[in-house]
PDB file of C-alpha atoms in Angstrom:
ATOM      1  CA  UNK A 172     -45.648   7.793 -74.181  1.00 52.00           C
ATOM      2  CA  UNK A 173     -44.229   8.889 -70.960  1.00 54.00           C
ATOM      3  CA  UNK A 174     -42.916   6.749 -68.237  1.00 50.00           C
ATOM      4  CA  UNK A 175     -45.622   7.700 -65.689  1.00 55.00           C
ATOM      5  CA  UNK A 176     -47.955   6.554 -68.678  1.00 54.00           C
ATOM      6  CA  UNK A 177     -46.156   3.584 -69.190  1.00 52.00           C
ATOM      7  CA  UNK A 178     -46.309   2.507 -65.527  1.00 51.00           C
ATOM      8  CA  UNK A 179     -50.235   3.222 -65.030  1.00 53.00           C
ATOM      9  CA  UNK A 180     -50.800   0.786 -67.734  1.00 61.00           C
ATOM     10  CA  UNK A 181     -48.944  -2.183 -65.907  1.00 55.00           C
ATOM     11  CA  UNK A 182     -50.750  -3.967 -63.542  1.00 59.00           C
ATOM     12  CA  UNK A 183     -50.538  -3.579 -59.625  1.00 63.00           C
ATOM     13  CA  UNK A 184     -49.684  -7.266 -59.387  1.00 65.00           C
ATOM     14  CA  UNK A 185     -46.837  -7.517 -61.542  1.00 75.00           C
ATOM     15  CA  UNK A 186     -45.306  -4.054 -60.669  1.00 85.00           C
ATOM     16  CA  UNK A 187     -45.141  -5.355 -56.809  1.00 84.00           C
ATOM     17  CA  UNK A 188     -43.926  -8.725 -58.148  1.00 82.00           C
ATOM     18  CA  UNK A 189     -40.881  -6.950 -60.122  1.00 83.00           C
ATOM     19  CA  UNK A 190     -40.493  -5.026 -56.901  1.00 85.00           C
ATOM     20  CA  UNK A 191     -40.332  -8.138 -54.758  1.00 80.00           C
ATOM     21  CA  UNK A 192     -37.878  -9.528 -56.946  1.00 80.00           C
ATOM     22  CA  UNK A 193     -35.302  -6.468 -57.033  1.00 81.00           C
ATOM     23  CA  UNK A 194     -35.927  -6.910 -53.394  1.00 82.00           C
ATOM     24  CA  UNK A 195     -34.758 -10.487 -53.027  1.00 78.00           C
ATOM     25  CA  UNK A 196     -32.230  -9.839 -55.502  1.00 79.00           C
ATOM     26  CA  UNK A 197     -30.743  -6.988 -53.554  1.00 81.00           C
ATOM     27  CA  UNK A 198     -30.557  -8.952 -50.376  1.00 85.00           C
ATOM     28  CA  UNK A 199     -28.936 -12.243 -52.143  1.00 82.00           C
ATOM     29  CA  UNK A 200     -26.638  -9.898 -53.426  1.00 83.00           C
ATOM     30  CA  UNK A 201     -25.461  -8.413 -49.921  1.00 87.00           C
ATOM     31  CA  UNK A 202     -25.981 -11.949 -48.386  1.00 85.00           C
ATOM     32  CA  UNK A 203     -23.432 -13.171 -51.243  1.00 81.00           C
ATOM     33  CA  UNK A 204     -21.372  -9.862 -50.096  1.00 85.00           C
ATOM     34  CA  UNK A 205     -21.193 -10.967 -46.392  1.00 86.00           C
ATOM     35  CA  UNK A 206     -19.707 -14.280 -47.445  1.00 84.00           C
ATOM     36  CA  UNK A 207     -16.733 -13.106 -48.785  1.00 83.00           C
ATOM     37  CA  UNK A 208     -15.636 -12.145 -44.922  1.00 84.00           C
ATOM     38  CA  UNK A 209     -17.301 -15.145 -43.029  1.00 84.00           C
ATOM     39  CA  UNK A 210     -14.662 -17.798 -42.514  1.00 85.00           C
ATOM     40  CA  UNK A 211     -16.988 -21.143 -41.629  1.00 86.00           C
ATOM     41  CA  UNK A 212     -16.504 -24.021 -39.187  1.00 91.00           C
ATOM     42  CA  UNK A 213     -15.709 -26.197 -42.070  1.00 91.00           C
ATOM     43  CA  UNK A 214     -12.623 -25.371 -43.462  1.00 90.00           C
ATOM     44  CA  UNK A 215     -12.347 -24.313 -47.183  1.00 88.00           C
ATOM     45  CA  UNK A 216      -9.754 -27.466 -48.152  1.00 92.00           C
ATOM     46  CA  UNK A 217     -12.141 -29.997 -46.431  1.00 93.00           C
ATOM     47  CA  UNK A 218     -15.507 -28.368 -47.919  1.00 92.00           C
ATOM     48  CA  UNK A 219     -13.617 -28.786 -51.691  1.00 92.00           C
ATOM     49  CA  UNK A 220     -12.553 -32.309 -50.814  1.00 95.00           C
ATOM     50  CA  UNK A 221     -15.932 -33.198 -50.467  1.00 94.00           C
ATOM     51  CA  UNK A 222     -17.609 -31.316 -52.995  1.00 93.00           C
ATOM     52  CA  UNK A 223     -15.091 -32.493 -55.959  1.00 94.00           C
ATOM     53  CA  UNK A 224     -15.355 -36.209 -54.556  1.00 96.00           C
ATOM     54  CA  UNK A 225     -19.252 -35.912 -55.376  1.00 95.00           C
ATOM     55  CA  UNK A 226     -18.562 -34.047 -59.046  1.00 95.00           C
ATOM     56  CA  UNK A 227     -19.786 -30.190 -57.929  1.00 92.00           C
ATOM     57  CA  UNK A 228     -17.220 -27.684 -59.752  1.00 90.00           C
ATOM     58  CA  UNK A 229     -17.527 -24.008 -59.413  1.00 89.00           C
ATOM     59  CA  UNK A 230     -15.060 -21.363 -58.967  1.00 89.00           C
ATOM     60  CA  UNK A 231     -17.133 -19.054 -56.585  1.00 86.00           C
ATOM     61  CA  UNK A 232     -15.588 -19.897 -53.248  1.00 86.00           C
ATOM     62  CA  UNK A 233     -18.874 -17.811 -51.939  1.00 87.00           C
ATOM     63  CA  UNK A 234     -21.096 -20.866 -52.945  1.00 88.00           C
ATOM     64  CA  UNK A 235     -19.019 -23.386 -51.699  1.00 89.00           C
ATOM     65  CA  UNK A 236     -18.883 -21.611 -47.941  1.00 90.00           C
ATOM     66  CA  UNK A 237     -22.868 -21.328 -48.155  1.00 90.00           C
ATOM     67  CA  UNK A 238     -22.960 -24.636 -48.649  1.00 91.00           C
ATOM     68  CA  UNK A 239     -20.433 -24.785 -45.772  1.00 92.00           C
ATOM     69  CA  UNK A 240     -22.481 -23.115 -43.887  1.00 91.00           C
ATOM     70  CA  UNK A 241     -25.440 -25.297 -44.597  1.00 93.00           C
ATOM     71  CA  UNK A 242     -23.295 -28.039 -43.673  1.00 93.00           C
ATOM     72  CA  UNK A 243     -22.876 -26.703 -40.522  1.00 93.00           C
ATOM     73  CA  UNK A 244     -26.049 -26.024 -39.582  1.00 95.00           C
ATOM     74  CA  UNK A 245     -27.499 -29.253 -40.643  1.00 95.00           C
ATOM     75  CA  UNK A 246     -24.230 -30.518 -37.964  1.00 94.00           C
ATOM     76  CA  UNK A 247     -25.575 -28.352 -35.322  1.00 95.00           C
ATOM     77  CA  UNK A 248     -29.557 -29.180 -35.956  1.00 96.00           C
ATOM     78  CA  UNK A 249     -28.907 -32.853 -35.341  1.00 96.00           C
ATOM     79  CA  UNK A 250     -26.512 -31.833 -32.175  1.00 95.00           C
ATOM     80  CA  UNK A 251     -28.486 -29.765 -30.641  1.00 96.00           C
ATOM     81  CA  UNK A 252     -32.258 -32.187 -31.143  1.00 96.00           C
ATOM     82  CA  UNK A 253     -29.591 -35.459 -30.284  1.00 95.00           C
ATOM     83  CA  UNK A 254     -29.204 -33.268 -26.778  1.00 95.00           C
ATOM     84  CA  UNK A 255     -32.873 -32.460 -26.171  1.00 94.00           C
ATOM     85  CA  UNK A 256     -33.139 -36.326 -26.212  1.00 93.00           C
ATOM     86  CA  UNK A 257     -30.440 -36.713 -23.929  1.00 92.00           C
ATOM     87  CA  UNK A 258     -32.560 -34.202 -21.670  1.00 91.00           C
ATOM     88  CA  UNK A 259     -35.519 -36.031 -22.005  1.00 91.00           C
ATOM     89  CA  UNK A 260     -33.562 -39.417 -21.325  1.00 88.00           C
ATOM     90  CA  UNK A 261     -32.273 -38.702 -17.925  1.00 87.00           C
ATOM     91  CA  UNK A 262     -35.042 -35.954 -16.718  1.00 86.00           C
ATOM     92  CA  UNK A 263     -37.078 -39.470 -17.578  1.00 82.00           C
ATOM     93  CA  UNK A 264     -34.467 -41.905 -15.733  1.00 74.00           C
ATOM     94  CA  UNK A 265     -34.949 -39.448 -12.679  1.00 70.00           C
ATOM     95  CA  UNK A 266     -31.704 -37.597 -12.833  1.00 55.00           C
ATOM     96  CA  UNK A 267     -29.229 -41.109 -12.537  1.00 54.00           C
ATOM     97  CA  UNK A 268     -27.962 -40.933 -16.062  1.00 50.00           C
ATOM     98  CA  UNK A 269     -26.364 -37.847 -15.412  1.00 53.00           C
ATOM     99  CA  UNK A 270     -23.107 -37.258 -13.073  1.00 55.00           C
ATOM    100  CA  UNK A 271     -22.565 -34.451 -10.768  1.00 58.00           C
ATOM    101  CA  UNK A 272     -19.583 -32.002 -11.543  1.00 55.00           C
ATOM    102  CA  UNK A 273     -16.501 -32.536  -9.263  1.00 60.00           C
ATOM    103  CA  UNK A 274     -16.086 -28.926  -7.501  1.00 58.00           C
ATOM    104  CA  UNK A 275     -18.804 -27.244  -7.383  1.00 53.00           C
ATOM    105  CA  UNK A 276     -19.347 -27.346  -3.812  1.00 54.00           C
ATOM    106  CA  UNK A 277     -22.765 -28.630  -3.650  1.00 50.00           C
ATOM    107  CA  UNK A 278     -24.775 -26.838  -6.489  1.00 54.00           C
ATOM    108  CA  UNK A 279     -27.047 -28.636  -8.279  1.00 54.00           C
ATOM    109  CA  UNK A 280     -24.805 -28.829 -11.811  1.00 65.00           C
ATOM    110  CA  UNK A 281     -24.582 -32.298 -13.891  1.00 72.00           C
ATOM    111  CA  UNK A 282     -23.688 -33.055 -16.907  1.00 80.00           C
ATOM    112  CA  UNK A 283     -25.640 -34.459 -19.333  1.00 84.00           C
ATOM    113  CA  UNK A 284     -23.994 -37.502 -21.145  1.00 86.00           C
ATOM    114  CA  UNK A 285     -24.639 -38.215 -25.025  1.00 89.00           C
ATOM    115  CA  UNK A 286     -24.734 -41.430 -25.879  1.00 90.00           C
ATOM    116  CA  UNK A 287     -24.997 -43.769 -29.644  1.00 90.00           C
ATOM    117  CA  UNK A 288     -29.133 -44.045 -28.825  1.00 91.00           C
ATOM    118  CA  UNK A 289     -29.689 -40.036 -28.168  1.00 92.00           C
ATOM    119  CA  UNK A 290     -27.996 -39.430 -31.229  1.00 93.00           C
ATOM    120  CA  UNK A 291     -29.402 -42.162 -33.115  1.00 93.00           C
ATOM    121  CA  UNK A 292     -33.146 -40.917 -32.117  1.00 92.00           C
ATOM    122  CA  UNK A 293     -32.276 -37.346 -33.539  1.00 94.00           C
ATOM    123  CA  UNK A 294     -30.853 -39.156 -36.721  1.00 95.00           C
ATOM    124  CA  UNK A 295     -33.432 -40.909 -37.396  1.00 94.00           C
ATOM    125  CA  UNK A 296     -36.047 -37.641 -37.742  1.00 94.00           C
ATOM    126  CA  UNK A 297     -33.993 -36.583 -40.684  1.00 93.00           C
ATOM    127  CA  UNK A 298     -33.997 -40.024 -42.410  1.00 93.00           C
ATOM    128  CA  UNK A 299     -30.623 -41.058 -41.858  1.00 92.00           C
ATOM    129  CA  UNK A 300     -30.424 -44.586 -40.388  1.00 90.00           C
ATOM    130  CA  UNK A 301     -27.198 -44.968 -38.204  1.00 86.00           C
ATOM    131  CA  UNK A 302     -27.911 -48.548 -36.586  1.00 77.00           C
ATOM    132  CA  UNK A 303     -24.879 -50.565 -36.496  1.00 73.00           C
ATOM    133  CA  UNK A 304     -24.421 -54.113 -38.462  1.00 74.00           C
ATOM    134  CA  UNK A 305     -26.370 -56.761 -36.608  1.00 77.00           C
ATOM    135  CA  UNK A 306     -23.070 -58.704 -36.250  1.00 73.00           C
ATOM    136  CA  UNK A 307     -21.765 -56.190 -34.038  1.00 67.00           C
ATOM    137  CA  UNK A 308     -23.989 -56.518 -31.553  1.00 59.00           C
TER     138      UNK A 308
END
């Protein structure tokens, strides 16, 4: 039986699912690949801290910077949705919760403060509850 034989007897379906799966494979391999050069915000020594205070082990210091990386981006999800509700806070408060910058000679610039309740709010849509104790109010 020849190989062109062979291949007209295997389904459509499963010979674009094995092709969809050297596909993925191929691009986790060159994802994996571009690791080895990226250097993340969180710094190798602090990533391991972490990871052998919870019990992960592993040797490949390519999985431990994409779970940097995930780190990070979780970091900058909640910073950046903790600043649209800063946004919404003082476009909502009419512009008085926000301070012009000094020198700008009279452009229209402010700066947009963060405070405990912005970040709190963008906390809160990924579950994490970051009230303080009740005593220290």
């Amino acid at each position: 039986m020849t190989s062109q034989q062979q291949t007209s007897q295997i389904p459509p379906a499963q010979s674009r699912q094995n092709t969809e799966e050297e596909r993925k494979d191929k691009t986790l391999a060159e994802f994996l690949l571009m690791l080895d050069d990226y250097e993340p915000l969180i710094p190798n020594e602090v990533a391991d801290y972490f990871l052998q205070r919870v019990g992960f082990e592993c040797e490949d210091h390519r999985l431990k910077r994409l779970l940097s990386l995930a780190a990070q981006k979780f970091v900058s999800d909640i910073a950046a949705d903790a600043y649209q509700h800063a946004r919404i806070r003082t476009n909502a408060a009419g512009g008085r919760a926000r301070a012009p910058l000094p020198g700008l000679g009279g452009k229209d610039k402010t700066r947009t403060t963060l405070t405990m309740d912005d970040l709190s709010a963008a906390l809160a849509e990924y579950g994490i509850n970051s009230r303080k104790p009740e005593f220290y109010m």
